Amino acid sequence: MSATGHPDSPPALLYQRGGATEVDSRHALVLFSGGQDSTACLAWALDRYARVETVGFDYGQRHRVELDCRPRVLDALRVRYPQWGERLGGDHLLDLGVLGRISDTALTDARAIELQADGLPNTFVPGRNLLFLTLAAALATRRGASVLVGGMCETDYSGYPDCRDNTLKALQVALSLGLDAPMTVETPLMWLTKADTWALTERLGGAALVDLVVEETHTCYLGERTQRHAWGRGCGACPACALRRDGWGAWQASLQ
């Protein structure tokens, strides 16, 4: 699917400081939640595409505070990276409240996070990425974009079936057929660990981008932002915080 998404390609060889050598003339739309992964994907897209826009979704998520992080991250990228700011276009926020109303999950209701009988964590919101990408494709068509960029990952993840590479390849085909125009779905983090994602962030934007991710992005499922850790803000105990914390630790260890 993605030129960067292949399990046999070592991440260290895929990304170089400063990123792409040529600018792709296509227009890209990044699924941007305000979290670590989507911020890394946004930087990746800004380094490659001539024009980049962003889209977020308000689906009644328990950690809705992530939506408040989005404009701060976008503003900081424009200020700290003028070369990216010139390519960064409009931001869109879509109301997807119906998804929250039909969901029965720990991401949309205040309940304990636990495994379900089917082996999936109850943080799985069925159909979320399918709806996100379908709506993003509709928006992209209106905005003249032909590339969708998402932070889905099959390496460090919770088993969500709509994050799988095969799911997204199939959706790419369906979107292109349904729109009667090529729609590319790029997933630059698909085969990266969280440590690799931290390393990619540094390679794309240096220490300033790492600092931005630490200070301004949000990952915690509980919406906790009062506790500050070396890797960012969050409760430090939920699965999302654990992945981010452990990835930070592994990346820091690799630098020694």
Coordinates of C-alpha atoms in Angstrom, one line a residue:
M1 CA 0.0 0.0 0.0
S2 CA 2.3 2.7 1.2
A3 CA 5.8 3.1 -0.3
T4 CA 7.0 3.2 3.3
G5 CA 4.7 0.5 4.7
H6 CA 6.5 -2.8 4.2
P7 CA 7.5 -5.1 7.1
D8 CA 10.7 -6.2 5.5
S9 CA 12.1 -2.6 5.2
P10 CA 14.2 -1.4 8.1
P11 CA 12.8 1.9 9.4
A12 CA 16.3 3.3 9.7
L13 CA 16.7 3.0 5.9
L14 CA 13.2 4.4 5.1
Y15 CA 13.5 7.8 6.6
Q16 CA 16.3 10.3 6.5
R17 CA 16.6 13.6 8.3
G18 CA 14.9 16.2 6.1
G19 CA 12.7 13.5 4.5
A20 CA 11.8 13.2 0.9
T21 CA 14.2 14.3 -1.8
E22 CA 11.4 15.4 -4.2
V23 CA 8.1 17.0 -3.5
D24 CA 5.1 15.0 -4.6
S25 CA 2.7 17.4 -6.5
R26 CA -0.4 15.6 -5.2
H27 CA -2.6 17.1 -2.5
A28 CA -2.8 15.1 0.7
L29 CA -5.4 15.0 3.5
V30 CA -4.1 13.8 6.9
L31 CA -6.4 12.2 9.5
F32 CA -5.2 14.4 12.4
S33 CA -6.5 13.6 15.9
G34 CA -4.0 15.7 17.9
G35 CA -2.1 12.7 19.1
Q36 CA 1.4 11.5 18.8
D37 CA 0.9 9.2 15.8
S38 CA -1.1 11.6 13.7
T39 CA 1.3 14.4 14.4
A40 CA 4.2 12.2 13.1
C41 CA 2.1 11.4 10.1
L42 CA 1.4 15.1 9.5
A43 CA 5.1 15.9 9.6
W44 CA 5.7 13.0 7.2
A45 CA 3.1 14.3 4.8
L46 CA 4.3 17.9 5.0
D47 CA 7.8 16.7 4.1
R48 CA 6.5 15.0 1.0
Y49 CA 3.5 16.6 -0.5
A50 CA 3.1 20.0 -2.1
R51 CA -0.2 20.7 -0.3
V52 CA -1.5 19.2 2.9
E53 CA -4.8 19.6 4.7
T54 CA -6.0 18.0 8.0
V55 CA -9.2 16.6 9.2
G56 CA -10.3 15.6 12.7
F57 CA -13.4 13.9 14.1
D58 CA -15.5 14.6 17.1
Y59 CA -17.3 11.3 17.8
G60 CA -18.0 11.8 21.5
Q61 CA -14.7 10.4 22.6
R62 CA -14.0 10.2 26.3
H63 CA -10.6 11.8 25.6
R64 CA -12.1 14.7 23.7
V65 CA -9.3 16.9 25.1
E66 CA -7.3 15.7 22.1
L67 CA -9.4 18.0 19.9
D68 CA -8.1 21.0 21.9
C69 CA -4.6 20.0 21.1
R70 CA -5.0 20.1 17.4
P71 CA -4.9 23.8 16.8
R72 CA -2.0 24.3 19.1
V73 CA 0.0 21.6 17.2
L74 CA -0.9 23.1 13.8
D75 CA 0.0 26.7 14.9
A76 CA 3.3 25.5 16.3
L77 CA 4.2 23.6 13.1
R78 CA 3.6 26.7 11.1
V79 CA 5.8 28.8 13.4
R80 CA 8.7 26.3 13.9
Y81 CA 8.8 25.0 10.3
P82 CA 8.1 27.8 7.8
Q83 CA 8.9 25.4 4.9
W84 CA 6.0 23.2 6.1
G85 CA 3.8 26.1 6.9
E86 CA 3.8 27.1 3.3
R87 CA 2.4 23.7 2.4
L88 CA -0.1 23.4 5.3
G89 CA -3.6 24.3 4.2
G90 CA -7.0 24.2 5.9
D91 CA -8.1 22.2 8.9
H92 CA -11.5 20.5 9.1
L93 CA -13.3 19.1 12.1
L94 CA -16.3 16.8 11.3
D95 CA -19.1 16.0 13.7
L96 CA -19.4 12.2 13.9
G97 CA -21.5 12.1 17.1
V98 CA -23.6 9.3 15.7
L99 CA -20.6 7.0 16.1
G100 CA -20.4 7.7 19.8
R101 CA -24.2 7.2 20.2
I102 CA -24.1 3.8 18.6
S103 CA -20.9 2.7 20.3
D104 CA -20.6 0.8 23.6
T105 CA -16.9 1.2 24.4
A106 CA -14.5 2.5 27.0
L107 CA -13.5 5.2 24.5
T108 CA -17.0 6.7 24.5
D109 CA -18.2 5.9 28.0
A110 CA -16.6 6.2 31.4
R111 CA -15.8 2.6 32.3
A112 CA -12.9 0.4 33.1
I113 CA -10.6 -0.6 30.2
E114 CA -10.6 -4.3 29.9
L115 CA -10.5 -7.2 27.5
Q116 CA -13.7 -8.5 26.0
A117 CA -14.8 -12.1 25.5
D118 CA -13.6 -11.9 21.8
G119 CA -10.1 -10.9 22.9
L120 CA -10.3 -7.3 21.8
P121 CA -10.0 -4.5 24.4
N122 CA -13.2 -2.6 25.0
T123 CA -11.5 0.5 23.6
F124 CA -12.2 -0.8 20.1
V125 CA -14.8 1.4 18.4
P126 CA -16.3 -0.8 15.6
G127 CA -16.1 0.9 12.2
R128 CA -14.3 4.0 13.4
N129 CA -11.4 3.9 10.9
L130 CA -13.8 2.8 8.2
L131 CA -16.0 5.8 8.7
F132 CA -13.1 8.1 9.2
L133 CA -11.5 7.2 5.9
T134 CA -14.8 7.2 4.0
L135 CA -15.7 10.7 5.2
A136 CA -12.1 11.8 4.7
A137 CA -12.2 10.5 1.1
A138 CA -15.4 12.4 0.4
L139 CA -13.8 15.6 1.8
A140 CA -10.6 15.0 -0.1
T141 CA -12.5 14.7 -3.3
R142 CA -14.2 18.1 -2.7
R143 CA -10.8 19.6 -1.7
G144 CA -8.9 18.2 -4.7
A145 CA -6.8 15.8 -2.7
S146 CA -6.0 12.2 -3.8
V147 CA -4.0 11.0 -0.9
L148 CA -5.2 10.1 2.6
V149 CA -2.7 9.7 5.4
G150 CA -3.5 7.9 8.6
G151 CA -1.6 6.7 11.6
M152 CA -2.9 3.2 11.7
C153 CA -0.3 0.6 12.8
E154 CA -0.2 -3.2 13.0
T155 CA 3.0 -3.4 15.0
D156 CA 2.3 -1.6 18.3
Y157 CA -1.5 -1.8 18.5
S158 CA -4.3 -3.4 20.4
G159 CA -5.5 -5.8 17.8
Y160 CA -8.1 -3.4 16.2
P161 CA -9.1 -5.1 13.0
D162 CA -9.7 -1.7 11.2
C163 CA -6.0 -0.9 11.7
R164 CA -4.8 -3.9 9.8
D165 CA -2.9 -3.4 6.5
N166 CA -5.2 -5.7 4.6
T167 CA -8.3 -3.8 5.8
L168 CA -6.8 -0.6 4.6
K169 CA -5.7 -2.0 1.3
A170 CA -9.3 -3.3 0.7
L171 CA -10.7 0.1 1.7
Q172 CA -8.3 1.9 -0.7
V173 CA -9.7 -0.2 -3.5
A174 CA -13.3 0.4 -2.5
L175 CA -12.8 4.2 -2.1
S176 CA -11.2 4.4 -5.5
L177 CA -13.9 2.4 -7.2
G178 CA -16.7 4.3 -5.4
L179 CA -15.3 7.7 -6.3
D180 CA -14.3 6.6 -9.8
A181 CA -10.9 8.2 -9.2
P182 CA -7.6 7.0 -7.6
M183 CA -7.6 7.5 -3.8
T184 CA -4.3 6.4 -2.2
V185 CA -4.3 5.5 1.5
E186 CA -0.9 6.0 3.1
T187 CA 0.0 4.5 6.4
P188 CA 3.6 5.5 7.2
L189 CA 3.5 4.0 10.7
M190 CA 2.0 0.6 9.7
W191 CA 5.2 -1.5 10.4
L192 CA 6.8 0.8 13.0
T193 CA 7.0 0.3 16.7
K194 CA 6.4 3.3 19.0
A195 CA 10.2 3.6 19.5
D196 CA 10.5 3.8 15.7
T197 CA 7.8 6.5 15.6
W198 CA 9.7 8.6 18.1
A199 CA 12.8 8.1 16.0
L200 CA 10.9 9.1 12.8
T201 CA 9.7 12.2 14.6
E202 CA 13.2 13.3 15.4
R203 CA 14.5 12.5 11.9
L204 CA 11.8 14.6 10.3
G205 CA 11.8 17.6 12.6
G206 CA 14.7 17.3 15.1
A207 CA 14.4 18.0 18.8
A208 CA 11.9 20.8 18.3
L209 CA 9.4 18.3 16.8
V210 CA 10.0 15.8 19.6
D211 CA 9.4 18.6 22.1
L212 CA 6.2 19.6 20.4
V213 CA 4.9 16.0 20.5
V214 CA 5.8 15.7 24.2
E215 CA 4.2 19.0 25.3
E216 CA 1.2 19.4 23.0
T217 CA -0.1 16.1 21.7
H218 CA -2.5 13.9 23.5
T219 CA -2.7 10.1 23.7
C220 CA -4.2 9.2 27.1
Y221 CA -7.5 7.3 26.8
L222 CA -8.7 8.9 30.0
G223 CA -8.1 12.5 28.8
E224 CA -5.6 13.2 31.6
R225 CA -3.3 16.1 31.0
T226 CA -2.3 17.3 34.5
Q227 CA 0.4 14.7 34.9
R228 CA 3.6 15.5 33.0
H229 CA 6.0 12.7 32.2
A230 CA 9.2 12.6 30.1
W231 CA 7.2 11.2 27.2
G232 CA 4.2 13.6 27.5
R233 CA 1.0 14.2 29.5
G234 CA -1.3 11.4 30.5
C235 CA -2.4 9.1 33.3
G236 CA 0.6 6.9 32.7
A237 CA -1.5 3.7 33.3
C238 CA -3.9 3.2 30.4
P239 CA -2.9 1.1 27.4
A240 CA -2.3 4.2 25.2
C241 CA 0.0 5.8 27.8
A242 CA 1.8 2.5 28.3
L243 CA 2.6 2.2 24.6
R244 CA 3.8 5.8 24.4
R245 CA 5.9 5.5 27.6
D246 CA 7.5 2.2 26.6
G247 CA 8.2 3.4 23.1
W248 CA 9.9 6.5 24.5
G249 CA 12.0 4.3 26.9
A250 CA 13.0 2.0 24.1
W251 CA 14.0 4.9 21.8
Q252 CA 16.0 6.6 24.6
A253 CA 17.8 3.4 25.3
S254 CA 18.7 3.0 21.6
L255 CA 20.4 6.4 21.7
Q256 CA 22.8 5.4 24.5

